[in-house]
Short mmCIF file of C-alpha atoms and ligand atoms in Angstrom, two decimals:
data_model
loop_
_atom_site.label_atom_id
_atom_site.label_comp_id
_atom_site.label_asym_id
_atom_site.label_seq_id
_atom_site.Cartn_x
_atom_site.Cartn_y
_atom_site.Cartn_z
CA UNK A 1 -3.33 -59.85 -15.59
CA UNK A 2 -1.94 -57.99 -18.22
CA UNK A 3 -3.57 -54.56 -18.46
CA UNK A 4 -3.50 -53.89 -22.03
CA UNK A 5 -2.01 -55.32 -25.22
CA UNK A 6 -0.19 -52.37 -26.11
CA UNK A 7 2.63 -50.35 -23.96
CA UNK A 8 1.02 -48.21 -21.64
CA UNK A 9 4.59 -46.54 -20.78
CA UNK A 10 7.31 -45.56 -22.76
CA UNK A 11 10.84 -46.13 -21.40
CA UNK A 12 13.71 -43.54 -22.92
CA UNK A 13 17.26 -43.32 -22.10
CA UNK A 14 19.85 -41.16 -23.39
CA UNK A 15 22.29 -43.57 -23.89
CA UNK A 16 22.88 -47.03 -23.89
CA UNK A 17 25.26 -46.72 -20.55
CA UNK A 18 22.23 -45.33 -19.05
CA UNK A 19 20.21 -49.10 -19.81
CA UNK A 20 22.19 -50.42 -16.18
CA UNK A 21 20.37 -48.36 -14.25
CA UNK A 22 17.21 -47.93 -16.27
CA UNK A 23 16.34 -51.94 -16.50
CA UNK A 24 15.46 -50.88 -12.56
CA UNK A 25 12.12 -48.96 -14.03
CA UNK A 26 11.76 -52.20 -16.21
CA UNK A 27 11.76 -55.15 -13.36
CA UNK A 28 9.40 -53.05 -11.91
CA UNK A 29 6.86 -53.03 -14.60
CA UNK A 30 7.29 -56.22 -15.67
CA UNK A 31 6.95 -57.87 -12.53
CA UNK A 32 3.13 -55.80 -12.03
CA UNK A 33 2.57 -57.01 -16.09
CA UNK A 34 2.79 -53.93 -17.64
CA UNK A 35 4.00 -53.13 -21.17
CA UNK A 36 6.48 -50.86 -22.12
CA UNK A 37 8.36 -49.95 -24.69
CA UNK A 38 12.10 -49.27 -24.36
CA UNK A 39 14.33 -47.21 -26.90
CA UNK A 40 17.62 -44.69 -26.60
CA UNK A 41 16.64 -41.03 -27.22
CA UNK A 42 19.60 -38.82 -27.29
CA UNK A 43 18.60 -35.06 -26.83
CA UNK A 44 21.84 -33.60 -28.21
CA UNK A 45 23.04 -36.59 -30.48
CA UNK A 46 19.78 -37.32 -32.40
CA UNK A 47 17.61 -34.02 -31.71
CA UNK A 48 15.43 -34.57 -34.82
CA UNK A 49 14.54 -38.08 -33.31
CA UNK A 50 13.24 -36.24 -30.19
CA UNK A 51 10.65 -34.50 -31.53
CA UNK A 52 9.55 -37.36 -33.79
CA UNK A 53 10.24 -40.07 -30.09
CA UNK A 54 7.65 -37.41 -28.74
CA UNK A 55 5.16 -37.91 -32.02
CA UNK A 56 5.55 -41.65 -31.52
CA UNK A 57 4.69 -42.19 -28.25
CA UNK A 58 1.15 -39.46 -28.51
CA UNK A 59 0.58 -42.06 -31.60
CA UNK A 60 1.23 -45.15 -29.10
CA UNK A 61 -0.76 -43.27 -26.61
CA UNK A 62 1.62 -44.41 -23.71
CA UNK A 63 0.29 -42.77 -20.31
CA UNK A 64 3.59 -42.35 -18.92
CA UNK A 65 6.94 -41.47 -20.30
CA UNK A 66 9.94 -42.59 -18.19
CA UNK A 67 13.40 -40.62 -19.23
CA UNK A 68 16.45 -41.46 -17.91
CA UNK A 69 19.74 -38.77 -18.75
CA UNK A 70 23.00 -38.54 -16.93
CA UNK A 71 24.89 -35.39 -16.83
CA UNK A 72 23.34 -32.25 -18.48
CA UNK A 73 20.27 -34.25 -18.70
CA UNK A 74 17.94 -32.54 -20.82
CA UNK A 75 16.41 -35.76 -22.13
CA UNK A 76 13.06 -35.57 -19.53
CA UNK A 77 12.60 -31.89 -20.28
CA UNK A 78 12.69 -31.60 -23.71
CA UNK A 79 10.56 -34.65 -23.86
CA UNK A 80 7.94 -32.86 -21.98
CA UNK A 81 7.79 -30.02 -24.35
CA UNK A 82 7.13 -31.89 -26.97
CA UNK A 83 4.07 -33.80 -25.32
CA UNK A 84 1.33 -33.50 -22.35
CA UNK A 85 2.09 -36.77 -21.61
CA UNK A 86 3.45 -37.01 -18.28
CA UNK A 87 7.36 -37.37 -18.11
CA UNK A 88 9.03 -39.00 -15.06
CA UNK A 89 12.35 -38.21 -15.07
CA UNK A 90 15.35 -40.47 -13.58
CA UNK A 91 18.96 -38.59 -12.91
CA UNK A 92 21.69 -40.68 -13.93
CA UNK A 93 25.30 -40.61 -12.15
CA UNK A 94 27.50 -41.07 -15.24
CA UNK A 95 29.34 -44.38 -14.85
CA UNK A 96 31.08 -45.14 -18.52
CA UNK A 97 32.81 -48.16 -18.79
CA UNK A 98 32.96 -47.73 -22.86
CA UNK A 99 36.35 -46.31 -22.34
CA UNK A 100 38.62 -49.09 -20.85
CA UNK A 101 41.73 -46.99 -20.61
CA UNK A 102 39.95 -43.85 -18.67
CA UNK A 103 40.85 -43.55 -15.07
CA UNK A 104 38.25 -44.69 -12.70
CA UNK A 105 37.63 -41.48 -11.61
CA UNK A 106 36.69 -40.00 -15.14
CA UNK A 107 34.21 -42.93 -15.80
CA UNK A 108 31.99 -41.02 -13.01
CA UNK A 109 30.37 -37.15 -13.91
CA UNK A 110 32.15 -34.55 -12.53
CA UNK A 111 28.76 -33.96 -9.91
CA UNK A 112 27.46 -37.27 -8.19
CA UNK A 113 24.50 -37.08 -10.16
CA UNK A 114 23.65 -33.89 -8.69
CA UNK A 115 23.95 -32.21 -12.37
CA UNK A 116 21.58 -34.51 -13.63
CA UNK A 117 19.00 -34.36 -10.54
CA UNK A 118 18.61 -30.28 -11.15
CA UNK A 119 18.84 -30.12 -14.64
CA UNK A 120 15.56 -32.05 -14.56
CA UNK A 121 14.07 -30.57 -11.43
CA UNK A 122 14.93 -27.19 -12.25
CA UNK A 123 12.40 -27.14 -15.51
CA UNK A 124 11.59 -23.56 -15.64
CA UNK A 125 8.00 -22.44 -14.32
CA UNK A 126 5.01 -23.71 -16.60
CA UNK A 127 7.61 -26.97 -18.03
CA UNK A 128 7.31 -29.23 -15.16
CA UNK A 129 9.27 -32.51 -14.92
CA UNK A 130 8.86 -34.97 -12.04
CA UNK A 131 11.77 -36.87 -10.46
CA UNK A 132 12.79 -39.21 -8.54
CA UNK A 133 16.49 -39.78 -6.84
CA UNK A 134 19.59 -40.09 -8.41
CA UNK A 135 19.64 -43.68 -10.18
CA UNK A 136 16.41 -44.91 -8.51
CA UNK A 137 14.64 -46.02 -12.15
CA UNK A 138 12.93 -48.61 -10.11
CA UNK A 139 10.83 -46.20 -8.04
CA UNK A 140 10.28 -44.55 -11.52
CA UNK A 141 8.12 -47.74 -12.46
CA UNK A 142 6.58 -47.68 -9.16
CA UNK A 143 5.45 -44.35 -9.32
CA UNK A 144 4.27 -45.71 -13.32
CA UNK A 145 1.83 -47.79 -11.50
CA UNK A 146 0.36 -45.49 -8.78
CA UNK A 147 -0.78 -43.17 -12.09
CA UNK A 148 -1.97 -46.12 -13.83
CA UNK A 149 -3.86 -47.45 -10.79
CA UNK A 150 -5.98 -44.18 -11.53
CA UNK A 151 -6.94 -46.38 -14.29
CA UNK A 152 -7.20 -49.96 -13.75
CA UNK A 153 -8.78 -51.23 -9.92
CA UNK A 154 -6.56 -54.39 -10.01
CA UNK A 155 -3.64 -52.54 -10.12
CA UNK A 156 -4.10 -50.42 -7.36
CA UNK A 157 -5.07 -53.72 -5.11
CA UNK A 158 -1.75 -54.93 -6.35
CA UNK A 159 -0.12 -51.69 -4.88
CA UNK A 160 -1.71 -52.16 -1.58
CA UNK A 161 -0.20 -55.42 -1.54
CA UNK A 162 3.50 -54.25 -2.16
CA UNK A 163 3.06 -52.04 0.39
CA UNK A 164 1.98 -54.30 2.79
CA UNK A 165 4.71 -56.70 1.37
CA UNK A 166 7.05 -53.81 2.71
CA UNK A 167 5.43 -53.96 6.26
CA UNK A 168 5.64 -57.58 6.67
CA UNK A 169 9.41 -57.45 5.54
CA UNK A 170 10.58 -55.00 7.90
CA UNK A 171 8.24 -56.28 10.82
CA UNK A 172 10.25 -59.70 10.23
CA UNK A 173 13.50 -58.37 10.56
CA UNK A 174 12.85 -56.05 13.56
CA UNK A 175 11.28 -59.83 15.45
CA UNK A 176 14.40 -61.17 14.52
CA UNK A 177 16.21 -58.12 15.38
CA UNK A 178 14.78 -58.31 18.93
CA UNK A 179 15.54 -61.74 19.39
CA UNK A 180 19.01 -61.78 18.49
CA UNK A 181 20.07 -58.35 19.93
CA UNK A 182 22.00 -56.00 17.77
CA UNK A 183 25.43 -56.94 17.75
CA UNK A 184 24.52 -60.22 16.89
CA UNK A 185 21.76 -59.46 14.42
CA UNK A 186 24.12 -57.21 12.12
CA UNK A 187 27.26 -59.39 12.60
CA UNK A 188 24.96 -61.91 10.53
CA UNK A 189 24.01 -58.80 8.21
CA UNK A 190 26.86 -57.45 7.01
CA UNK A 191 29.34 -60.64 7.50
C1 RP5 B 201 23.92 -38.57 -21.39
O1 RP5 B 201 25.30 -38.67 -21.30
C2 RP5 B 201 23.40 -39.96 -21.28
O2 RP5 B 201 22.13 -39.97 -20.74
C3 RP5 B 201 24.42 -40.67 -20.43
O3 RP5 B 201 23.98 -40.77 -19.09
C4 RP5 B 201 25.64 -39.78 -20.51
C5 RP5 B 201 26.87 -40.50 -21.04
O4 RP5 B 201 26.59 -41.05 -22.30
P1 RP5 B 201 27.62 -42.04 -23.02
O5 RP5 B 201 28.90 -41.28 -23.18
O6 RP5 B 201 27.78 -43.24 -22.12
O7 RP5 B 201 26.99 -42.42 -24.32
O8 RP5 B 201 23.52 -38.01 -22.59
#
């Protein structure tokens, strides 16, 4: 079923590094059928386009905004204050591969992530951004859906099923678990 012809959620990154870990939010929503529209929104290289992103998608009417930043990620935030449409935010640990001749280590931020993760938890009082963990844009989608199940039945039948999906999974490994024993059950897993 697809739950309406135009994108219910709009998918932002600030960069186009950031689309490695932000097609995670994507698989997500496609697999459920759900349209979104994806751009790059950079909230210190192309301020002007913020505001007008944040125009756009009130226009679109998308029920969900997704924003992915690494580093001083600002992205979800100022998002938000543009629009009461509710922003998810995903933290981004820098990996930039652009630069071939940087060191391995400098391809990474200087934090784990952690910069990004309280720059957008740490909205101030009254601006509040939601987040999820540090790279985890698919739970971003998931969490999409459980706001747009609000909205359409099927969907939240659909969510039941994932989460008994989940169940099934782990109740299959723990038989097989059992029956092999542990050594031998993770020498197969991680051989
Ligand atoms: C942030 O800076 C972006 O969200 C990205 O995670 C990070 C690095 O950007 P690039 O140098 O890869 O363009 O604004």
């Amino acid at each position: 079923m697809i739950y309406s012809k135009k994108p219910l959620v709009g998918i932002i990154m600030g960069s186009s590094s950031d689309s490695r870990i932000m097609q995670g939010a994507a698989e997500i929503l496609d697999e459920y059928k759900i349209k979104h529209e994806d751009q790059i929104v950079s909230a210190h290289r192309t301020p002007s386009r913020l505001a007008e992103y944040a125009k756009h998608a009130e226009k679109m009417d998308f029920k969900i905004i997704i924003a992915g930043a690494g580093g001083a990620a600002h992205l979800p935030g100022m998002i938000a204050s543009h629009t009461t449409i509710p922003v998810i935010g995903v933290p981004i640990l820098v990996y930039n591969d652009k630069h071939q001749k940087k060191s391995d280590t400098s391809k990474f931020s200087a934090f784990g992530g952690l910069d990004s993760l309280l720059s957008i938890t740490e909205m101030p009082s009254g601006s509040p951004v939601v987040a999820v963990g540090i790279n985890k844009a698919g739970n971003a989608g998931i969490y999409a859906m459980k706001i747009l199940a609000n909205e359409f039945p099927d969907l939240k039948k659909k969510l039941k099923e994932h989460k008994s999906n989940q169940h099934n999974s782990v109740m299959k490994e723990s038989n097989q678990l059992k029956k092999e024993g542990l050594s031998k059950f993770a020498k197969k897993k991680f051989n």
